[in-house]
CSV table of C-alpha atoms in Angstrom, one decimal:
chain,number,residue,atom,x,y,z
A,14,UNK,CA,10.3,4.9,-13.0
A,15,UNK,CA,11.7,1.6,-14.4
A,16,UNK,CA,11.8,-1.7,-12.6
A,17,UNK,CA,15.1,-3.6,-13.3
A,18,UNK,CA,15.8,-7.1,-12.2
A,19,UNK,CA,19.5,-7.5,-11.6
A,20,UNK,CA,21.2,-9.9,-14.1
A,21,UNK,CA,24.4,-11.8,-14.0
A,22,UNK,CA,27.3,-9.4,-14.5
A,23,UNK,CA,25.3,-6.3,-13.5
A,24,UNK,CA,26.8,-3.6,-11.3
A,25,UNK,CA,25.0,-0.5,-10.1
A,26,UNK,CA,27.3,1.6,-12.3
A,27,UNK,CA,26.3,-0.5,-15.4
A,28,UNK,CA,22.6,-0.3,-14.5
A,29,UNK,CA,22.8,3.5,-14.1
A,30,UNK,CA,24.6,3.8,-17.5
A,31,UNK,CA,22.0,1.5,-19.2
A,32,UNK,CA,19.1,3.8,-18.2
A,33,UNK,CA,21.0,7.1,-18.2
A,34,UNK,CA,20.2,7.5,-14.5
A,35,UNK,CA,22.1,9.1,-11.7
A,36,UNK,CA,23.7,6.3,-9.6
A,37,UNK,CA,23.3,8.3,-6.4
A,38,UNK,CA,19.6,8.7,-7.0
A,39,UNK,CA,19.3,4.9,-7.5
A,40,UNK,CA,21.1,4.3,-4.2
A,41,UNK,CA,18.9,6.7,-2.3
A,42,UNK,CA,15.6,5.5,-3.9
A,43,UNK,CA,16.3,1.9,-3.1
A,44,UNK,CA,18.0,2.6,0.3
A,45,UNK,CA,21.0,0.5,-0.7
A,46,UNK,CA,23.3,0.0,2.3
A,47,UNK,CA,26.1,-1.4,0.3
A,48,UNK,CA,26.0,-0.1,-3.4
A,49,UNK,CA,28.9,-2.4,-4.3
A,50,UNK,CA,26.7,-5.5,-3.8
A,51,UNK,CA,23.6,-6.3,-5.8
A,52,UNK,CA,21.9,-9.7,-5.9
A,53,UNK,CA,21.0,-11.5,-9.1
A,54,UNK,CA,17.2,-11.3,-9.3
A,55,UNK,CA,17.0,-8.3,-7.0
A,56,UNK,CA,14.4,-5.8,-8.2
A,57,UNK,CA,15.6,-2.1,-8.3
A,58,UNK,CA,13.5,0.9,-9.1
A,59,UNK,CA,15.3,3.3,-11.5
A,60,UNK,CA,14.2,7.0,-11.6
A,61,UNK,CA,13.7,8.2,-15.2
A,62,UNK,CA,15.8,11.3,-16.0
A,63,UNK,CA,13.8,14.5,-16.6
A,64,UNK,CA,10.6,12.8,-15.4
A,65,UNK,CA,11.5,11.9,-11.8
A,66,UNK,CA,13.9,13.3,-9.3
A,67,UNK,CA,15.1,11.7,-6.0
A,68,UNK,CA,15.7,14.2,-3.2
A,69,UNK,CA,19.4,14.6,-2.3
A,70,UNK,CA,21.0,15.9,1.0
A,71,UNK,CA,20.7,19.7,1.0
A,72,UNK,CA,17.8,19.9,-1.4
A,73,UNK,CA,14.7,21.9,-0.9
A,74,UNK,CA,11.6,22.1,-3.1
A,75,UNK,CA,12.4,25.6,-4.3
A,76,UNK,CA,15.9,24.7,-5.7
A,77,UNK,CA,14.5,21.5,-7.3
A,78,UNK,CA,11.7,23.5,-8.9
A,79,UNK,CA,14.2,26.1,-10.1
A,80,UNK,CA,16.5,23.5,-11.5
A,81,UNK,CA,13.7,22.0,-13.7
A,82,UNK,CA,11.9,25.3,-14.5
A,83,UNK,CA,8.7,24.5,-12.8
A,84,UNK,CA,6.7,26.2,-10.1
A,85,UNK,CA,7.0,25.1,-6.5
A,86,UNK,CA,3.2,24.8,-6.2
A,87,UNK,CA,3.0,22.6,-9.3
A,88,UNK,CA,5.7,20.3,-7.9
A,89,UNK,CA,4.0,20.1,-4.5
A,90,UNK,CA,0.6,19.4,-6.0
A,91,UNK,CA,1.9,16.7,-8.4
A,92,UNK,CA,3.4,14.9,-5.4
A,93,UNK,CA,0.8,15.4,-2.7
A,94,UNK,CA,3.2,17.5,-0.6
A,95,UNK,CA,1.1,19.2,2.1
A,96,UNK,CA,4.0,21.3,3.4
A,97,UNK,CA,6.5,22.5,0.7
A,98,UNK,CA,9.1,23.1,3.4
A,99,UNK,CA,9.0,19.4,4.3
A,100,UNK,CA,10.6,16.9,1.9
A,101,UNK,CA,12.9,14.0,2.7
A,102,UNK,CA,16.1,12.6,1.3
A,103,UNK,CA,15.4,9.6,-0.9
A,104,UNK,CA,11.9,10.8,-1.7
A,105,UNK,CA,11.0,10.5,-5.4
A,106,UNK,CA,9.3,13.5,-7.0
A,107,UNK,CA,7.4,13.3,-10.2
A,108,UNK,CA,8.1,16.3,-12.3
A,109,UNK,CA,5.0,18.1,-13.5
A,110,UNK,CA,6.5,18.8,-16.9
A,111,UNK,CA,9.2,17.5,-19.2
A,112,UNK,CA,11.0,19.9,-21.6
A,113,UNK,CA,11.1,18.8,-25.3
A,114,UNK,CA,12.7,20.5,-28.2
A,115,UNK,CA,10.7,20.3,-31.4
A,116,UNK,CA,12.5,18.4,-34.1
A,117,UNK,CA,12.1,18.4,-37.9
A,118,UNK,CA,9.0,16.5,-38.9
A,119,UNK,CA,7.4,16.9,-35.6
A,120,UNK,CA,3.7,17.7,-35.1
A,121,UNK,CA,1.9,18.4,-31.9
A,122,UNK,CA,-0.1,15.2,-32.4
A,123,UNK,CA,3.1,13.1,-32.9
A,124,UNK,CA,4.7,14.7,-29.8
A,125,UNK,CA,1.6,14.1,-27.7
A,126,UNK,CA,1.5,10.4,-28.8
A,127,UNK,CA,5.1,10.0,-28.0
A,128,UNK,CA,4.6,11.2,-24.4
A,129,UNK,CA,1.2,9.7,-23.8
A,130,UNK,CA,-0.7,13.0,-23.3
A,131,UNK,CA,-3.3,14.8,-25.4
A,132,UNK,CA,-2.7,17.6,-27.9
A,133,UNK,CA,-4.9,19.9,-25.9
A,134,UNK,CA,-2.9,19.3,-22.7
A,135,UNK,CA,0.4,20.3,-24.4
A,136,UNK,CA,-1.3,23.3,-26.1
A,137,UNK,CA,-2.8,24.5,-22.8
A,138,UNK,CA,0.5,24.1,-20.9
A,139,UNK,CA,2.4,26.1,-23.5
A,140,UNK,CA,-0.2,28.7,-24.4
A,141,UNK,CA,-0.5,27.5,-28.0
A,142,UNK,CA,-3.6,28.8,-29.7
A,143,UNK,CA,-3.1,27.0,-33.0
A,144,UNK,CA,-1.7,23.5,-32.6
A,145,UNK,CA,-0.5,23.4,-36.2
A,146,UNK,CA,1.9,26.2,-35.6
A,147,UNK,CA,5.0,24.9,-33.9
A,148,UNK,CA,8.5,25.4,-35.2
A,149,UNK,CA,11.7,23.4,-35.1
A,150,UNK,CA,13.8,24.3,-32.1
A,151,UNK,CA,10.9,25.4,-30.0
A,152,UNK,CA,11.0,24.2,-26.4
A,153,UNK,CA,7.7,22.7,-25.2
A,154,UNK,CA,6.7,21.9,-21.6
A,155,UNK,CA,5.1,18.4,-21.9
A,156,UNK,CA,2.8,17.8,-18.9
A,157,UNK,CA,3.3,14.4,-17.2
A,158,UNK,CA,0.5,11.9,-18.0
A,159,UNK,CA,-2.5,11.9,-15.7
A,160,UNK,CA,-2.7,9.0,-13.3
A,161,UNK,CA,-5.9,7.2,-12.1
A,162,UNK,CA,-7.0,8.5,-8.7
A,163,UNK,CA,-7.1,5.9,-5.9
A,164,UNK,CA,-7.6,5.8,-2.1
A,165,UNK,CA,-4.8,4.3,-0.1
A,166,UNK,CA,-5.1,3.1,3.6
A,167,UNK,CA,-2.3,2.1,5.8
A,168,UNK,CA,-2.6,0.3,9.1
A,169,UNK,CA,0.0,1.2,11.7
A,170,UNK,CA,0.9,-0.5,15.0
A,171,UNK,CA,3.7,1.9,16.1
A,172,UNK,CA,1.9,5.0,17.4
A,173,UNK,CA,4.9,6.5,19.1
A,174,UNK,CA,7.4,9.1,17.8
A,175,UNK,CA,9.0,6.5,15.6
A,176,UNK,CA,5.7,5.8,14.0
A,177,UNK,CA,5.0,9.5,13.6
A,178,UNK,CA,8.3,9.9,11.7
A,179,UNK,CA,7.3,7.2,9.3
A,180,UNK,CA,3.9,8.9,8.7
A,181,UNK,CA,5.6,12.2,8.1
A,182,UNK,CA,8.0,10.6,5.6
A,183,UNK,CA,5.5,8.5,3.7
A,184,UNK,CA,2.3,10.6,4.3
A,185,UNK,CA,2.0,11.8,0.7
A,186,UNK,CA,1.0,8.3,-0.3
A,187,UNK,CA,-1.9,7.8,2.1
A,188,UNK,CA,-5.6,8.8,2.0
A,189,UNK,CA,-6.3,7.1,5.4
A,190,UNK,CA,-4.2,6.1,8.4
A,191,UNK,CA,-5.5,3.4,10.7
A,192,UNK,CA,-3.8,3.1,14.1
A,193,UNK,CA,-4.2,-0.5,15.4
A,194,UNK,CA,-6.1,-1.0,17.7
A,195,UNK,CA,-8.8,-0.2,20.2
A,196,UNK,CA,-10.7,-3.2,21.6
A,197,UNK,CA,-14.4,-3.4,22.4
A,198,UNK,CA,-15.2,-4.1,26.0
A,199,UNK,CA,-18.3,-5.8,27.5
A,200,UNK,CA,-19.4,-2.6,29.3
A,201,UNK,CA,-19.6,-0.6,26.1
A,202,UNK,CA,-16.3,1.1,26.5
A,203,UNK,CA,-13.3,0.7,24.3
A,204,UNK,CA,-9.7,0.5,25.2
A,205,UNK,CA,-7.5,3.5,24.8
A,206,UNK,CA,-4.6,4.0,22.5
A,207,UNK,CA,-1.8,6.5,22.8
A,208,UNK,CA,-2.1,7.8,19.2
A,209,UNK,CA,-1.4,11.5,19.7
A,210,UNK,CA,1.9,11.5,17.8
A,211,UNK,CA,0.7,9.7,14.7
A,212,UNK,CA,-2.6,11.7,14.6
A,213,UNK,CA,-0.5,14.9,14.6
A,214,UNK,CA,1.6,13.6,11.8
A,215,UNK,CA,-1.5,12.5,9.9
A,216,UNK,CA,-3.0,16.0,10.2
A,217,UNK,CA,0.3,17.6,8.9
A,218,UNK,CA,0.2,15.3,5.9
A,219,UNK,CA,-3.5,15.8,5.1
A,220,UNK,CA,-4.3,12.2,5.9
A,221,UNK,CA,-7.8,11.1,7.2
A,222,UNK,CA,-7.4,9.0,10.3
A,223,UNK,CA,-9.6,5.9,10.9
A,224,UNK,CA,-10.3,4.7,14.4
A,225,UNK,CA,-9.8,0.9,14.3
A,226,UNK,CA,-12.0,-1.2,16.5
A,227,UNK,CA,-11.5,-4.9,17.0
A,228,UNK,CA,-12.1,-7.9,19.3
A,229,UNK,CA,-8.3,-8.3,19.6
A,230,UNK,CA,-7.2,-9.2,23.1
A,231,UNK,CA,-3.9,-10.6,24.4
A,232,UNK,CA,-2.4,-11.1,20.9
A,233,UNK,CA,-5.4,-12.8,19.3
A,234,UNK,CA,-9.0,-12.3,18.2
A,235,UNK,CA,-11.6,-13.3,20.9
A,236,UNK,CA,-14.7,-14.9,19.5
A,237,UNK,CA,-16.5,-14.9,22.8
A,238,UNK,CA,-15.9,-11.1,23.3
A,239,UNK,CA,-17.4,-10.5,19.8
A,240,UNK,CA,-20.4,-12.7,20.7
A,241,UNK,CA,-21.1,-10.9,23.9
A,242,UNK,CA,-20.9,-7.5,22.1
A,243,UNK,CA,-22.9,-8.5,19.0
A,244,UNK,CA,-25.7,-10.2,21.0
A,245,UNK,CA,-26.4,-7.2,23.3
A,246,UNK,CA,-27.9,-4.1,21.7
A,247,UNK,CA,-27.6,-2.2,25.0
A,248,UNK,CA,-23.8,-2.6,25.1
A,249,UNK,CA,-23.7,-1.5,21.4
A,250,UNK,CA,-25.7,1.7,22.1
A,251,UNK,CA,-23.3,2.6,25.0
A,252,UNK,CA,-20.3,1.8,22.7
A,253,UNK,CA,-21.5,4.0,19.9
A,254,UNK,CA,-21.8,7.0,22.1
A,255,UNK,CA,-18.4,6.3,23.6
A,256,UNK,CA,-17.0,5.9,20.1
A,257,UNK,CA,-18.5,9.2,18.9
A,258,UNK,CA,-16.9,10.9,21.9
A,259,UNK,CA,-13.5,9.5,21.1
A,260,UNK,CA,-13.7,10.3,17.4
A,261,UNK,CA,-14.8,13.9,18.0
A,262,UNK,CA,-12.1,14.4,20.7
A,263,UNK,CA,-9.2,13.1,18.6
A,264,UNK,CA,-10.2,14.2,15.2
A,265,UNK,CA,-10.9,10.9,13.5
A,266,UNK,CA,-12.8,11.0,10.2
A,267,UNK,CA,-14.2,7.5,10.3
A,268,UNK,CA,-14.1,4.1,12.0
A,269,UNK,CA,-12.8,0.8,10.7
A,270,UNK,CA,-14.3,-2.4,12.3
A,271,UNK,CA,-12.0,-5.4,12.1
A,272,UNK,CA,-14.0,-8.2,13.9
A,273,UNK,CA,-12.3,-11.5,13.2
A,274,UNK,CA,-13.2,-15.1,14.1
A,275,UNK,CA,-16.8,-14.2,14.8
A,276,UNK,CA,-19.1,-17.1,15.4
A,277,UNK,CA,-21.2,-18.0,12.3
A,278,UNK,CA,-24.4,-17.6,14.3
A,279,UNK,CA,-23.5,-14.0,14.9
A,280,UNK,CA,-23.4,-13.1,11.2
A,281,UNK,CA,-26.8,-11.3,11.2
A,282,UNK,CA,-26.0,-9.7,14.6
A,283,UNK,CA,-22.9,-8.2,13.0
A,284,UNK,CA,-24.9,-7.0,10.0
A,285,UNK,CA,-27.5,-5.4,12.3
A,286,UNK,CA,-24.8,-3.7,14.4
A,287,UNK,CA,-23.3,-2.2,11.3
A,288,UNK,CA,-26.6,-0.9,10.2
A,289,UNK,CA,-27.1,0.7,13.6
A,290,UNK,CA,-23.6,2.3,13.7
A,291,UNK,CA,-23.8,3.6,10.2
A,292,UNK,CA,-27.2,5.1,10.9
A,293,UNK,CA,-25.7,6.9,13.9
A,294,UNK,CA,-22.3,8.0,12.5
A,295,UNK,CA,-23.1,8.8,8.8
A,296,UNK,CA,-25.4,11.8,9.7
A,297,UNK,CA,-22.5,13.1,11.8
A,298,UNK,CA,-20.2,13.0,8.8
A,299,UNK,CA,-18.1,10.0,9.8
A,300,UNK,CA,-17.3,7.1,7.5
A,301,UNK,CA,-17.7,3.4,8.5
A,302,UNK,CA,-15.7,0.7,6.9
A,303,UNK,CA,-14.9,-3.0,7.7
A,304,UNK,CA,-12.0,-5.4,7.2
A,305,UNK,CA,-13.1,-8.7,5.7
A,306,UNK,CA,-11.4,-12.1,5.5
A,307,UNK,CA,-10.4,-13.3,1.9
A,308,UNK,CA,-13.4,-15.3,0.8
A,309,UNK,CA,-13.9,-16.9,-2.6
A,310,UNK,CA,-17.6,-17.8,-2.2
A,311,UNK,CA,-20.4,-16.9,0.2
A,312,UNK,CA,-20.7,-20.3,1.8
A,313,UNK,CA,-16.9,-20.7,2.5
A,314,UNK,CA,-16.4,-22.7,5.6
A,315,UNK,CA,-14.3,-21.8,8.6
A,316,UNK,CA,-14.6,-19.5,11.6
A,317,UNK,CA,-12.5,-16.8,9.9
A,318,UNK,CA,-15.0,-16.5,7.0
A,319,UNK,CA,-18.6,-17.5,7.8
A,320,UNK,CA,-19.7,-14.4,9.7
A,321,UNK,CA,-18.2,-12.0,7.1
A,322,UNK,CA,-21.2,-11.3,4.8
A,323,UNK,CA,-19.7,-9.7,1.8
A,324,UNK,CA,-23.0,-8.6,0.2
A,325,UNK,CA,-24.3,-7.1,3.4
A,326,UNK,CA,-21.1,-5.2,4.2
A,327,UNK,CA,-21.0,-4.0,0.6
A,328,UNK,CA,-24.5,-2.6,1.0
A,329,UNK,CA,-24.2,-1.1,4.5
A,330,UNK,CA,-20.7,0.4,4.9
A,331,UNK,CA,-18.8,3.1,3.0
A,332,UNK,CA,-16.0,0.8,1.9
A,333,UNK,CA,-14.4,-2.5,2.9
A,334,UNK,CA,-10.8,-3.7,3.2
A,335,UNK,CA,-10.3,-7.2,1.8
A,336,UNK,CA,-7.5,-8.8,3.7
A,337,UNK,CA,-5.9,-10.4,0.6
A,338,UNK,CA,-2.8,-11.7,2.3
A,339,UNK,CA,-1.6,-14.3,4.8
A,340,UNK,CA,-1.7,-17.3,2.5
A,341,UNK,CA,1.9,-17.8,3.5
A,342,UNK,CA,1.1,-17.4,7.2
A,343,UNK,CA,3.6,-17.9,10.0
A,344,UNK,CA,2.3,-21.3,11.1
A,345,UNK,CA,1.9,-22.7,7.7
A,346,UNK,CA,4.1,-24.0,4.8
A,347,UNK,CA,6.4,-21.7,2.9
A,348,UNK,CA,4.4,-19.8,0.4
A,349,UNK,CA,3.9,-16.3,-1.0
A,350,UNK,CA,2.2,-14.0,1.4
A,351,UNK,CA,-0.2,-12.7,-1.2
A,352,UNK,CA,0.0,-14.9,-4.4
A,353,UNK,CA,-1.7,-13.0,-7.1
A,354,UNK,CA,-3.7,-15.9,-8.4
A,355,UNK,CA,-5.3,-16.3,-5.0
A,356,UNK,CA,-5.8,-12.6,-4.6
A,357,UNK,CA,-7.7,-12.6,-8.0
A,358,UNK,CA,-9.9,-15.5,-6.8
A,359,UNK,CA,-11.0,-13.4,-3.9
A,360,UNK,CA,-11.6,-10.4,-6.1
A,361,UNK,CA,-13.5,-12.5,-8.7
A,362,UNK,CA,-16.1,-13.3,-6.0
A,363,UNK,CA,-16.0,-10.0,-4.2
A,364,UNK,CA,-16.9,-7.9,-7.3
A,365,UNK,CA,-20.1,-9.9,-7.8
A,366,UNK,CA,-21.5,-8.8,-4.5
A,367,UNK,CA,-19.7,-5.6,-3.5
A,368,UNK,CA,-19.5,-2.5,-5.6
A,369,UNK,CA,-16.0,-2.2,-7.1
A,370,UNK,CA,-15.8,1.4,-5.9
A,371,UNK,CA,-16.2,0.2,-2.3
A,372,UNK,CA,-13.3,-2.3,-2.3
A,373,UNK,CA,-9.8,-1.6,-1.0
A,374,UNK,CA,-7.5,-4.5,-1.9
A,375,UNK,CA,-5.2,-5.6,1.0
A,376,UNK,CA,-1.4,-5.6,0.3
A,377,UNK,CA,1.3,-6.9,2.6
A,378,UNK,CA,4.5,-4.9,3.2
A,379,UNK,CA,6.4,-7.8,4.7
A,380,UNK,CA,7.7,-11.3,4.0
A,381,UNK,CA,8.5,-14.5,5.9
A,382,UNK,CA,11.4,-16.9,6.4
A,383,UNK,CA,10.8,-20.6,7.1
A,384,UNK,CA,13.2,-23.4,8.1
A,385,UNK,CA,12.9,-26.2,5.6
A,386,UNK,CA,12.0,-29.0,5.3
A,387,UNK,CA,9.0,-27.4,7.0
A,388,UNK,CA,7.7,-29.2,10.1
A,389,UNK,CA,4.1,-28.9,11.4
A,390,UNK,CA,4.0,-26.8,14.5
A,391,UNK,CA,7.0,-24.6,13.6
A,392,UNK,CA,6.6,-20.9,12.9
A,393,UNK,CA,8.2,-18.7,10.3
A,394,UNK,CA,10.0,-15.5,11.1
A,395,UNK,CA,8.6,-12.2,9.7
A,396,UNK,CA,11.1,-10.3,7.6
A,397,UNK,CA,10.9,-7.0,5.8
A,398,UNK,CA,11.8,-6.7,2.1
A,399,UNK,CA,15.1,-4.9,2.8
A,400,UNK,CA,16.1,-7.6,5.3
A,401,UNK,CA,15.2,-10.4,2.7
A,402,UNK,CA,17.5,-8.9,0.1
A,403,UNK,CA,20.3,-8.5,2.7
A,404,UNK,CA,19.9,-12.2,3.6
A,405,UNK,CA,20.2,-13.2,-0.1
A,406,UNK,CA,23.3,-11.0,-0.4
A,407,UNK,CA,24.9,-12.4,2.8
A,408,UNK,CA,24.5,-16.0,1.7
A,409,UNK,CA,25.3,-15.4,-2.0
A,410,UNK,CA,22.1,-16.8,-3.4
A,411,UNK,CA,20.1,-15.5,-6.3
A,412,UNK,CA,16.5,-14.2,-5.9
A,413,UNK,CA,14.0,-16.2,-8.0
A,414,UNK,CA,10.6,-15.0,-9.1
A,415,UNK,CA,7.5,-17.2,-9.2
A,416,UNK,CA,5.4,-16.2,-12.2
A,417,UNK,CA,2.2,-17.9,-11.0
A,418,UNK,CA,2.3,-16.2,-7.7
A,419,UNK,CA,4.0,-13.0,-9.0
A,420,UNK,CA,6.3,-13.1,-5.9
A,421,UNK,CA,10.0,-13.3,-5.3
A,422,UNK,CA,11.6,-16.0,-3.2
A,423,UNK,CA,15.0,-17.7,-2.5
A,424,UNK,CA,16.5,-20.5,-0.4
A,425,UNK,CA,19.8,-20.5,1.5
A,426,UNK,CA,21.7,-22.7,3.9
A,427,UNK,CA,23.0,-21.0,7.1
A,428,UNK,CA,26.2,-21.6,9.0
A,429,UNK,CA,24.8,-24.5,11.0
A,430,UNK,CA,23.6,-26.3,7.8
A,431,UNK,CA,19.9,-25.4,8.3
A,432,UNK,CA,18.1,-24.7,5.1
A,433,UNK,CA,15.7,-21.7,4.8
A,434,UNK,CA,13.1,-20.5,2.4
A,435,UNK,CA,12.1,-16.8,2.1
A,436,UNK,CA,9.1,-15.2,0.4
A,437,UNK,CA,8.7,-11.5,0.3
A,438,UNK,CA,7.5,-8.5,-1.8
A,439,UNK,CA,9.4,-6.5,-4.3
A,440,UNK,CA,8.8,-3.8,-7.0
A,441,UNK,CA,7.6,-6.5,-9.5
A,442,UNK,CA,5.2,-8.1,-7.1
A,443,UNK,CA,3.6,-4.8,-6.1
A,444,UNK,CA,3.4,-3.7,-9.7
A,445,UNK,CA,1.4,-6.9,-10.4
A,446,UNK,CA,-0.9,-6.0,-7.6
A,447,UNK,CA,-1.4,-2.4,-8.8
A,448,UNK,CA,-2.1,-3.8,-12.3
A,449,UNK,CA,-4.8,-6.0,-10.7
A,450,UNK,CA,-6.3,-3.2,-8.7
A,451,UNK,CA,-6.6,-1.1,-11.9
A,452,UNK,CA,-7.9,-4.0,-14.0
A,453,UNK,CA,-10.7,-4.7,-11.5
A,454,UNK,CA,-11.6,-1.0,-11.2
A,455,UNK,CA,-11.3,-1.0,-7.4
A,456,UNK,CA,-11.5,2.0,-5.0
A,457,UNK,CA,-7.9,1.5,-3.9
A,458,UNK,CA,-5.5,-0.5,-1.7
A,459,UNK,CA,-4.8,-1.0,2.0
A,460,UNK,CA,-1.4,-1.9,3.5
A,461,UNK,CA,-0.7,-4.2,6.4
A,462,UNK,CA,1.4,-2.9,8.0
A,463,UNK,CA,3.7,0.2,8.3
A,464,UNK,CA,7.0,-0.3,10.2
A,465,UNK,CA,8.4,-2.7,7.6
A,466,UNK,CA,10.9,-0.9,5.4
A,467,UNK,CA,10.0,-1.4,1.7
A,468,UNK,CA,11.4,1.6,-0.2
A,469,UNK,CA,10.6,0.3,-3.7
A,470,UNK,CA,6.9,0.2,-3.0
A,471,UNK,CA,6.4,4.0,-2.8
A,472,UNK,CA,7.8,5.0,-6.2
A,473,UNK,CA,5.9,2.1,-7.9
A,474,UNK,CA,2.7,3.3,-6.2
A,475,UNK,CA,3.5,6.9,-7.2
A,476,UNK,CA,4.0,6.1,-10.9
A,477,UNK,CA,0.7,4.1,-11.0
A,478,UNK,CA,-1.7,6.3,-9.1
A,479,UNK,CA,-2.5,9.7,-7.8
A,480,UNK,CA,-3.4,9.2,-4.2
A,481,UNK,CA,-6.7,10.9,-3.2
A,482,UNK,CA,-6.6,13.3,-0.3
A,483,UNK,CA,-9.8,14.2,1.4
């Protein structure tokens, strides 16, 4: 998979010719509504011939495997496909092997070095007992390089049939699915969520569902509700039993606590509650995780941060989700949603107090559009990456890329003369985040939130990591 930023004079046909790629596969992989229009600065993902294949209408896994001379089960395993009968148009498949014809002067060591695999891997794949005995004209099956294994979580707010379709389509990319949300109540109960459709889809895709519990009421996080809950051990005991009942009944594998805007004086109460709930759930085989605000130091001021004790959570729970996004928030100035320099500042602190193998780095799947000049009290509109590109195409403006933030953006003027500024994510920006995740040696990543079309993200994820399935 290659990331190509459209240049002046590019057409889709020229781009396909440059990389020897199939133009129809590029169109499907990027979900291009109008292939005749590409925007200068737009990032496209290009499937590499004989290494990747994009599912076309009428395909099934058997005919794809037969075309490339590989076994269906190898193709399914390589791509985390739980049901070989279920593949989707536009889905990129990594081929488990590439065929190579031995040339004069070749050695197995030279070929292995060329493809980034080991001599023993090639020898094993081809039944070669003596690696020095290969001959010109011999066809070798070169196994695709191994990828680091990471865990991927995805929050989802649409739990209806539409959400289930998205989970089925993208499910090979997720370790966990976190339907948002159930809310704590002052009597120890928790609100219900009609999650049957997405849980069924998660099960079909071998995804471990996490039950999300928050203090989210009426569109915002309620500090007083969190205080009432965290200051009353009796309410907590009742809640834990109700939680266990819900998790067992619905087949959840773990719980994710996302308590936000907790009063600073409840920091230790929150820690104590987590110790209690872990002590009750872990022996039952359930995981416990938390979502944490993006702090850069322990004593960071502000209601969002002060009660989130990084070191304590890192010690108590199984893993944490760092919410490394929302710098460019809807009520603030135009800015990248997750500027990589700010993400790295959070990670620089986090890894000093939380084990790296307990950290999922938050990643946004959305962007925002502001009216400029920005006025205090105005709010940005949330846009998805596909919508952002369509806006740039509509108004004929190039997409720029901020190297410091590793994020694309553009400005345009609408029909009324109003200026706008748009920041969003593209293949380059998520590649920068995956590079960061690997550099810091983290457990994996967590997306906020499904329901925002971003087709370029999935092949980029796929080329970087093998997603762990439980």
